[in-house]
Coordinates of C-alpha atoms in Angstrom, one line a residue:
M1 CA 66.6 45.9 73.9
S2 CA 66.3 49.5 73.0
R3 CA 63.6 48.6 70.5
L4 CA 61.5 46.3 73.0
P5 CA 59.6 49.3 74.5
Q6 CA 58.6 50.5 71.1
W7 CA 57.4 47.1 69.9
L8 CA 55.3 46.7 73.2
G9 CA 53.7 50.0 72.8
G10 CA 52.7 49.3 69.2
L11 CA 51.2 46.0 70.3
G12 CA 49.2 47.6 73.0
S13 CA 47.8 50.4 70.7
G14 CA 46.8 47.5 68.0
L15 CA 45.0 45.7 70.7
V16 CA 43.1 48.8 71.8
R17 CA 42.0 49.5 68.2
L18 CA 41.0 45.9 67.6
G19 CA 38.8 45.9 70.8
E20 CA 37.1 49.2 69.6
R21 CA 36.2 47.8 66.3
L22 CA 34.9 44.5 67.8
E23 CA 32.6 46.6 70.0
A24 CA 31.4 48.8 67.1
R25 CA 30.5 45.7 65.0
K26 CA 28.7 44.0 68.0
A27 CA 26.6 47.1 68.4
T28 CA 25.7 47.2 64.8
A29 CA 24.7 43.6 64.7
E30 CA 22.5 44.0 67.6
A31 CA 20.9 47.0 66.0
R32 CA 19.9 45.0 62.8
P33 CA 17.3 42.4 62.6
A34 CA 18.0 38.7 62.7
A35 CA 19.8 37.4 59.7
G36 CA 18.1 35.1 57.1
P37 CA 15.7 35.6 54.2
T38 CA 12.3 36.8 54.9
S39 CA 9.3 36.5 52.7
V40 CA 7.8 39.6 51.1
T41 CA 4.5 40.4 52.3
G42 CA 2.1 43.0 51.0
P43 CA 1.8 46.4 52.4
T44 CA -0.2 46.7 55.5
P45 CA -2.8 49.5 55.3
G46 CA -1.6 52.6 57.2
A47 CA 1.9 51.2 57.7
A48 CA 5.1 52.1 56.1
P49 CA 6.3 49.7 53.2
T50 CA 8.7 47.2 54.5
S51 CA 11.8 46.1 52.6
V52 CA 13.2 42.7 52.0
A53 CA 15.6 41.6 54.7
T54 CA 19.0 40.5 53.4
P55 CA 21.3 38.1 55.2
T56 CA 23.7 39.9 57.6
P57 CA 27.4 39.0 57.2
V58 CA 28.7 37.2 60.4
P59 CA 31.8 38.9 61.6
T60 CA 34.9 36.9 61.5
P61 CA 36.6 36.6 64.9
V62 CA 40.2 37.7 64.9
S63 CA 42.6 36.2 67.3
A64 CA 45.3 38.3 69.0
S65 CA 48.0 36.1 67.4
A66 CA 46.5 36.7 64.0
A67 CA 46.5 40.5 64.7
A68 CA 50.1 40.6 66.0
P69 CA 52.6 41.6 63.4
P70 CA 55.5 39.4 62.8
S71 CA 58.6 39.5 64.8
G72 CA 60.8 42.3 63.9
A73 CA 58.1 44.3 62.4
G74 CA 57.5 48.0 63.2
A75 CA 54.3 49.7 64.3
V76 CA 51.2 47.5 63.7
P77 CA 49.2 49.1 60.8
A78 CA 45.6 49.8 61.1
A79 CA 43.4 46.9 60.5
G80 CA 41.0 47.2 57.5
P81 CA 37.4 46.1 57.4
V82 CA 36.7 42.4 57.4
P83 CA 35.1 41.2 54.2
A84 CA 31.5 39.9 54.3
A85 CA 30.7 36.3 54.2
E86 CA 29.6 34.8 50.9
P87 CA 26.0 33.6 50.8
V88 CA 25.6 29.9 51.1
A89 CA 23.7 28.0 48.4
T90 CA 20.7 26.1 49.7
L91 CA 19.2 23.0 48.1
P92 CA 15.6 23.3 46.6
A93 CA 12.8 22.0 48.8
P94 CA 11.6 18.5 47.8
A95 CA 8.4 18.4 45.7
A96 CA 5.3 18.4 47.8
Q97 CA 3.8 15.0 48.0
A98 CA 0.2 14.3 46.7
A99 CA -2.4 14.5 49.4
P100 CA -3.6 11.1 50.6
G101 CA -7.1 11.8 49.5
A102 CA -6.3 13.3 46.0
R103 CA -7.3 11.4 42.8
P104 CA -4.7 9.7 40.6
D105 CA -3.8 10.7 37.0
P106 CA -6.4 9.2 34.7
V107 CA -3.9 8.4 32.1
A108 CA -2.0 6.3 34.6
A109 CA -5.2 4.5 35.8
V110 CA -5.8 3.2 32.1
P111 CA -4.1 -0.2 31.7
W112 CA -1.2 -0.3 29.4
G113 CA -2.8 -2.8 27.0
V114 CA -5.9 -0.5 26.5
R115 CA -3.6 2.4 25.8
V116 CA -1.8 0.5 23.1
A117 CA -5.0 -0.7 21.6
A118 CA -6.3 2.9 21.6
E119 CA -3.1 4.2 19.8
V120 CA -3.4 1.4 17.2
G121 CA -7.2 1.9 16.8
W122 CA -7.0 5.6 15.9
R123 CA -4.2 5.1 13.4
L124 CA -6.3 2.2 11.9
L125 CA -9.2 4.6 11.6
V126 CA -7.1 7.3 9.8
L127 CA -5.8 4.7 7.4
A128 CA -9.4 3.3 6.7
G129 CA -10.7 6.9 6.1
T130 CA -7.8 7.6 3.7
L131 CA -8.5 4.3 1.8
W132 CA -12.1 5.2 1.8
V133 CA -11.6 8.6 0.2
L134 CA -9.1 7.1 -2.2
M135 CA -11.6 4.4 -3.3
R136 CA -14.4 7.1 -3.7
V137 CA -11.9 9.2 -6.0
I138 CA -11.0 6.1 -8.1
S139 CA -14.6 5.3 -8.5
A140 CA -15.4 8.9 -9.6
V141 CA -12.8 8.6 -12.3
R142 CA -12.9 4.8 -12.9
L143 CA -12.8 5.0 -16.7
V144 CA -9.6 7.0 -16.7
V145 CA -7.9 4.8 -14.1
L146 CA -8.8 1.5 -15.8
A147 CA -7.6 2.9 -19.3
F148 CA -4.4 4.1 -17.7
V149 CA -3.8 0.7 -16.0
A150 CA -4.7 -1.1 -19.2
G151 CA -2.1 1.0 -21.0
L152 CA 0.4 0.3 -18.4
L153 CA -0.2 -3.6 -18.7
I154 CA -0.1 -3.3 -22.6
T155 CA 3.1 -1.4 -22.3
A156 CA 4.8 -3.9 -20.1
L157 CA 3.9 -6.6 -22.7
L158 CA 5.2 -4.5 -25.7
Q159 CA 8.2 -2.7 -24.1
P160 CA 10.6 -5.7 -24.6
T161 CA 9.9 -5.4 -28.4
V162 CA 10.9 -1.7 -28.3
A163 CA 14.0 -2.6 -26.4
L164 CA 14.9 -5.3 -29.0
L165 CA 14.5 -3.0 -32.0
K166 CA 16.6 -0.3 -30.2
R167 CA 19.3 -2.8 -29.8
R168 CA 19.2 -3.5 -33.5
G169 CA 19.9 0.1 -34.3
V170 CA 16.3 1.3 -34.9
P171 CA 15.6 4.7 -33.7
R172 CA 13.5 5.1 -30.5
G173 CA 10.6 6.9 -32.3
L174 CA 10.4 4.4 -35.2
A175 CA 10.7 1.3 -32.9
T176 CA 7.9 2.7 -30.7
A177 CA 5.7 3.4 -33.7
L178 CA 6.2 -0.1 -35.2
T179 CA 5.6 -1.9 -31.9
F180 CA 2.5 0.2 -31.1
L181 CA 0.8 -0.3 -34.5
S182 CA 1.6 -4.0 -34.7
G183 CA 0.5 -4.6 -31.1
F184 CA -2.9 -3.0 -31.6
V185 CA -3.4 -4.4 -35.0
V186 CA -2.9 -7.8 -33.7
M187 CA -5.3 -7.2 -30.8
G188 CA -7.9 -5.8 -33.2
L189 CA -7.6 -8.8 -35.6
V190 CA -8.1 -11.1 -32.6
G191 CA -11.4 -9.1 -31.6
W192 CA -12.6 -9.1 -35.1
F193 CA -12.0 -12.8 -35.6
V194 CA -14.0 -13.7 -32.4
V195 CA -16.9 -11.5 -33.5
W196 CA -16.9 -12.9 -37.0
Q197 CA -16.9 -16.5 -35.8
V198 CA -19.8 -15.9 -33.5
T199 CA -22.0 -14.1 -36.1
E200 CA -21.2 -16.7 -38.8
N201 CA -22.1 -19.7 -36.6
L202 CA -25.1 -18.0 -34.8
D203 CA -27.7 -19.6 -37.0
D204 CA -26.2 -23.1 -36.7
L205 CA -25.5 -22.6 -33.0
S206 CA -29.2 -21.8 -32.3
K207 CA -30.3 -25.1 -34.2
Q208 CA -27.7 -27.0 -32.2
V209 CA -28.9 -25.5 -29.0
Q210 CA -32.5 -26.5 -29.8
H211 CA -31.4 -30.0 -30.6
G212 CA -29.2 -30.3 -27.6
I213 CA -32.1 -29.1 -25.2
T214 CA -34.3 -31.7 -26.7
E215 CA -31.5 -34.4 -26.1
L216 CA -31.1 -33.0 -22.6
K217 CA -34.9 -33.5 -21.8
R218 CA -34.6 -37.1 -23.2
W219 CA -31.6 -37.8 -21.1
L220 CA -33.2 -36.4 -17.9
L221 CA -36.4 -38.5 -18.5
N222 CA -34.3 -41.7 -18.8
S223 CA -31.8 -40.8 -16.2
P224 CA -31.7 -42.4 -12.6
F225 CA -32.7 -39.0 -11.2
H226 CA -36.5 -39.8 -11.7
V227 CA -37.3 -36.5 -13.4
T228 CA -40.8 -36.4 -14.9
Q229 CA -42.2 -34.7 -17.9
G230 CA -44.3 -32.5 -15.7
Q231 CA -41.2 -31.1 -13.8
I232 CA -39.4 -30.4 -17.0
N233 CA -42.5 -28.5 -18.4
N234 CA -42.7 -26.7 -15.1
I235 CA -39.1 -25.5 -15.3
A236 CA -39.6 -24.4 -19.0
D237 CA -42.7 -22.5 -18.1
K238 CA -40.8 -20.7 -15.2
L239 CA -38.0 -19.8 -17.6
S240 CA -40.3 -18.5 -20.1
E241 CA -42.2 -16.4 -17.5
A242 CA -38.9 -15.0 -16.2
I243 CA -37.8 -14.0 -19.7
G244 CA -41.2 -12.3 -20.4
T245 CA -41.1 -10.4 -17.2
S246 CA -37.6 -9.4 -17.8
T247 CA -38.3 -7.9 -21.2
K248 CA -38.5 -4.4 -19.8
D249 CA -35.2 -4.8 -18.1
I250 CA -33.6 -6.3 -21.2
T251 CA -34.9 -3.3 -23.1
S252 CA -33.5 -0.8 -20.7
A253 CA -30.2 -2.7 -20.7
G254 CA -30.1 -2.4 -24.5
I255 CA -30.5 1.4 -24.3
E256 CA -27.9 1.6 -21.6
G257 CA -25.6 -0.5 -23.8
V258 CA -25.2 2.5 -26.1
Q259 CA -23.7 4.4 -23.4
V260 CA -21.5 1.3 -22.3
I261 CA -20.2 1.1 -25.9
I262 CA -19.3 4.8 -25.8
E263 CA -17.5 4.3 -22.6
V264 CA -15.6 1.4 -23.9
L265 CA -14.5 3.2 -27.0
T266 CA -13.4 6.1 -24.9
G267 CA -11.4 3.7 -22.6
I268 CA -9.7 2.1 -25.7
L269 CA -8.7 5.5 -27.0
L270 CA -7.2 6.4 -23.6
A271 CA -5.4 3.2 -23.2
M272 CA -4.0 3.6 -26.8
F273 CA -2.6 7.1 -26.0
S274 CA -1.3 6.0 -22.6
T275 CA 0.6 3.0 -24.2
L276 CA 2.1 5.3 -27.0
F277 CA 3.4 7.8 -24.6
L278 CA 4.7 5.2 -22.0
L279 CA 6.4 3.4 -24.7
Y280 CA 8.1 6.4 -26.1
D281 CA 8.8 8.5 -23.0
G282 CA 8.5 6.1 -20.1
P283 CA 11.9 6.9 -18.4
R284 CA 11.3 10.6 -18.4
I285 CA 7.9 10.2 -17.0
W286 CA 9.4 8.0 -14.1
Q287 CA 12.0 10.8 -13.5
W288 CA 9.4 13.5 -13.4
L289 CA 7.4 11.2 -10.9
L290 CA 10.4 10.9 -8.7
K291 CA 10.6 14.6 -8.3
L292 CA 7.2 14.6 -6.6
V293 CA 8.5 12.2 -3.9
P294 CA 10.1 13.8 -0.7
E295 CA 13.9 14.0 -0.9
A296 CA 14.3 11.7 2.2
A297 CA 12.4 8.8 0.5
R298 CA 13.5 9.5 -3.1
E299 CA 16.4 7.0 -3.0
G300 CA 14.3 4.1 -1.7
V301 CA 11.5 4.8 -4.2
A302 CA 13.9 5.1 -7.1
G303 CA 15.3 1.6 -6.2
A304 CA 11.7 0.1 -5.9
G305 CA 10.5 1.5 -9.2
P306 CA 12.6 -0.8 -11.5
R307 CA 11.9 -3.7 -9.4
A308 CA 8.1 -3.1 -9.6
W309 CA 8.4 -2.7 -13.3
A310 CA 10.3 -5.9 -13.8
T311 CA 7.7 -7.8 -11.6
L312 CA 4.8 -6.3 -13.9
T313 CA 6.5 -7.2 -16.9
A314 CA 7.2 -10.7 -15.9
Y315 CA 3.7 -11.1 -14.7
V316 CA 2.1 -9.9 -18.0
R317 CA 4.5 -11.9 -20.2
G318 CA 4.1 -15.0 -18.1
T319 CA 0.2 -14.6 -18.1
V320 CA 0.1 -14.2 -21.8
I321 CA 2.2 -17.5 -22.3
V322 CA 0.0 -19.5 -19.9
A323 CA -3.2 -18.2 -21.3
L324 CA -1.9 -19.0 -24.9
I325 CA -1.0 -22.6 -23.9
D326 CA -4.4 -23.0 -22.2
A327 CA -6.3 -21.8 -25.1
I328 CA -4.4 -24.0 -27.6
F329 CA -4.6 -27.2 -25.7
I330 CA -8.4 -26.7 -24.7
G331 CA -9.2 -25.7 -28.3
I332 CA -7.5 -28.8 -29.6
G333 CA -9.6 -30.8 -27.2
L334 CA -12.8 -29.1 -28.3
Y335 CA -11.9 -29.7 -31.9
F336 CA -11.4 -33.5 -31.5
L337 CA -14.7 -33.7 -29.5
K338 CA -16.5 -31.9 -32.4
V339 CA -17.7 -29.1 -30.2
P340 CA -19.0 -26.2 -32.4
M341 CA -17.4 -22.9 -32.3
Y342 CA -14.2 -24.3 -30.8
V343 CA -12.1 -21.4 -32.1
P344 CA -14.1 -18.6 -30.4
L345 CA -14.3 -20.7 -27.3
A346 CA -10.5 -20.9 -27.3
V347 CA -10.2 -17.1 -27.7
F348 CA -12.6 -16.7 -24.7
I349 CA -10.4 -19.0 -22.7
F350 CA -7.3 -16.9 -23.7
L351 CA -9.0 -13.7 -22.6
F352 CA -10.5 -14.9 -19.4
A353 CA -7.2 -16.3 -18.3
F354 CA -6.2 -12.8 -17.4
I355 CA -8.6 -13.1 -14.4
P356 CA -6.7 -15.5 -12.1
L357 CA -8.7 -18.5 -10.8
V358 CA -12.2 -17.0 -11.6
G359 CA -11.5 -16.6 -15.4
A360 CA -10.4 -20.2 -15.7
V361 CA -13.6 -21.4 -13.9
V362 CA -15.9 -19.2 -16.1
S363 CA -14.2 -20.0 -19.4
G364 CA -14.2 -23.7 -18.5
A365 CA -17.9 -23.7 -17.6
L366 CA -18.7 -21.9 -20.7
A367 CA -17.1 -24.6 -22.8
V368 CA -18.9 -27.4 -20.8
V369 CA -22.3 -25.7 -21.3
V370 CA -21.7 -25.3 -25.0
A371 CA -20.8 -28.9 -25.4
L372 CA -23.8 -29.9 -23.3
V373 CA -26.3 -28.1 -25.3
T374 CA -24.9 -28.6 -28.6
R375 CA -23.7 -32.3 -28.3
D376 CA -24.6 -34.5 -25.4
V377 CA -23.8 -35.4 -21.8
F378 CA -20.9 -37.6 -22.5
T379 CA -19.2 -34.9 -24.6
A380 CA -19.8 -32.3 -21.9
A381 CA -18.1 -34.6 -19.4
M382 CA -15.2 -35.1 -21.6
V383 CA -14.8 -31.4 -22.1
L384 CA -14.8 -31.0 -18.3
V385 CA -12.1 -33.7 -18.0
V386 CA -9.9 -31.8 -20.6
V387 CA -10.5 -28.3 -19.0
L388 CA -9.6 -29.8 -15.6
A389 CA -6.4 -31.6 -16.8
V390 CA -5.1 -28.4 -18.6
Q391 CA -5.8 -26.2 -15.6
Q392 CA -4.1 -28.7 -13.3
I393 CA -1.0 -28.7 -15.5
E394 CA -1.1 -24.8 -15.6
G395 CA -1.4 -24.4 -11.9
H396 CA 1.3 -27.0 -10.9
V397 CA 3.8 -26.7 -13.8
L398 CA 3.4 -23.7 -16.1
Q399 CA 2.7 -20.9 -13.6
P400 CA 5.6 -21.9 -11.1
F401 CA 8.1 -22.3 -14.2
I402 CA 7.1 -19.3 -16.2
L403 CA 6.0 -16.7 -13.7
G404 CA 8.6 -17.7 -11.0
R405 CA 8.7 -16.7 -7.4
A406 CA 8.9 -13.0 -8.1
V407 CA 5.3 -12.8 -8.9
R408 CA 3.9 -15.6 -6.9
V409 CA 0.9 -14.7 -4.8
H410 CA -0.9 -16.8 -2.2
P411 CA -4.2 -18.1 -3.5
L412 CA -6.1 -16.5 -0.8
A413 CA -4.7 -13.2 -1.6
V414 CA -5.6 -13.8 -5.2
V415 CA -9.2 -14.6 -4.4
L416 CA -9.6 -11.5 -2.1
A417 CA -8.0 -9.2 -4.6
V418 CA -10.1 -10.5 -7.5
A419 CA -13.3 -10.2 -5.4
A420 CA -12.3 -6.6 -4.2
G421 CA -11.4 -5.6 -7.7
S422 CA -14.6 -6.8 -9.3
M423 CA -16.7 -5.1 -6.6
T424 CA -14.8 -1.9 -7.1
A425 CA -14.5 -1.7 -10.9
G426 CA -16.2 -4.8 -12.5
I427 CA -14.2 -7.0 -14.8
G428 CA -11.4 -4.5 -15.3
G429 CA -10.8 -4.3 -11.5
A430 CA -10.6 -8.1 -11.4
V431 CA -8.0 -8.0 -14.2
V432 CA -5.8 -5.5 -12.6
A433 CA -6.2 -6.7 -9.0
V434 CA -3.6 -9.4 -9.0
P435 CA -0.8 -7.6 -10.8
L436 CA -1.4 -4.8 -8.4
V437 CA -1.0 -7.0 -5.5
A438 CA 2.1 -8.6 -6.9
V439 CA 3.8 -5.3 -7.6
T440 CA 2.8 -4.1 -4.1
N441 CA 4.4 -7.3 -2.6
T442 CA 7.6 -6.4 -4.4
V443 CA 7.7 -2.8 -3.6
V444 CA 7.0 -3.5 0.1
G445 CA 9.7 -6.2 0.4
Y446 CA 12.3 -4.1 -1.2
L447 CA 11.5 -1.1 1.0
R448 CA 11.7 -3.2 4.0
A449 CA 15.2 -4.6 3.2
Y450 CA 16.2 -1.1 2.2
A451 CA 15.2 0.3 5.6
K452 CA 17.1 -2.5 7.4
E453 CA 20.2 -1.6 5.4
E454 CA 19.9 2.1 6.2
T455 CA 19.5 1.4 9.9
P456 CA 22.8 2.1 11.6
P457 CA 24.2 -1.1 13.3
K458 CA 23.8 -1.2 17.2
V459 CA 26.8 -0.6 19.1
S460 CA 27.4 -3.4 21.7
S461 CA 28.5 -2.4 25.2

């Protein structure tokens, strides 16, 4: 009980001090401006610059029970300053809505289908421009491109022979030299044989042509088509007039023929050099070409290359076999029908077989015309039957069996490719168009399958 007066005295003095501090804070709060952020405004002319108002901490009320010391404590210590309240984070204001009269976004106003068509359209324009530039470049160096492609086709034909000689223990250089020399010697002998047969039989052929034209006139006069002698003479006069007016063109074509011969010889030399280096150093050339491909796509291209080469080799080998069978059987038919120059015609059929569809039609028509002007209508009709029968066997039996599915191309693609190749680079373009389409089909199919394998599998939910 002796300490009770002391405890009451300390409690009274603490309450007095707390009241004084509350009065002081209240006066300070009333002297300051209202709490809350104010915007900064520019200085008013002639007035003192204003500062940015800061939020004023709200004093925390202290109750008497909180300020009282615990039971048994001594004098109440002096209360310290109350800490300021932490600023409260405010949420950002929502975005302002578009005004009712504002115009909509033009991109959003375009229909989705039109936007897709526009995206596809400009990409197609870029591809078309790239192809146009590429075709212009190829046309400028057409001789070099055709010579290299011809060398590539000859290499595809001769490369199995080099591989066979290497397996027999022949060194690579010797195997390449033997294959190269034998291949071009055989092709040179075939060309010489054709020219020799034509020149040897030219006089006899001209006599037979004149006799055939006479027989054709007689057959037309006695035919059920009611052709008169005047109509036949009129056609002959028009042909003579056309030949006479075209004499100047024929002369200029003969002068340009010298330039054509020079270009052909240059192309043959380029094709020979290309074939020699491709036979000897083909793998290293392919490895060098792979280094030019970006690293990300190098693996896919490295896998597509051997498959493209296998397709090209199968196409060339199968085409040579099919052309040889056509030439042999049609030549035998011409021999039994006693058509003159059956051997050169068989060689022409073999060469024209490298132009799919179109070559068979042209070579068959040539054989029928020769039979018509040298023999008679019946012989020409029989030659037509032989040609059609051999071509039907070729199209339905030989090509599917020999070429296989790897190089099978749809007939529409063949016709379009041959037409585009002939328009771009003449006969050479028609020859290389179909193998190019076959190789492209193989490469695209492999790259599509490779991309599917590289795509990571989807994880199901």
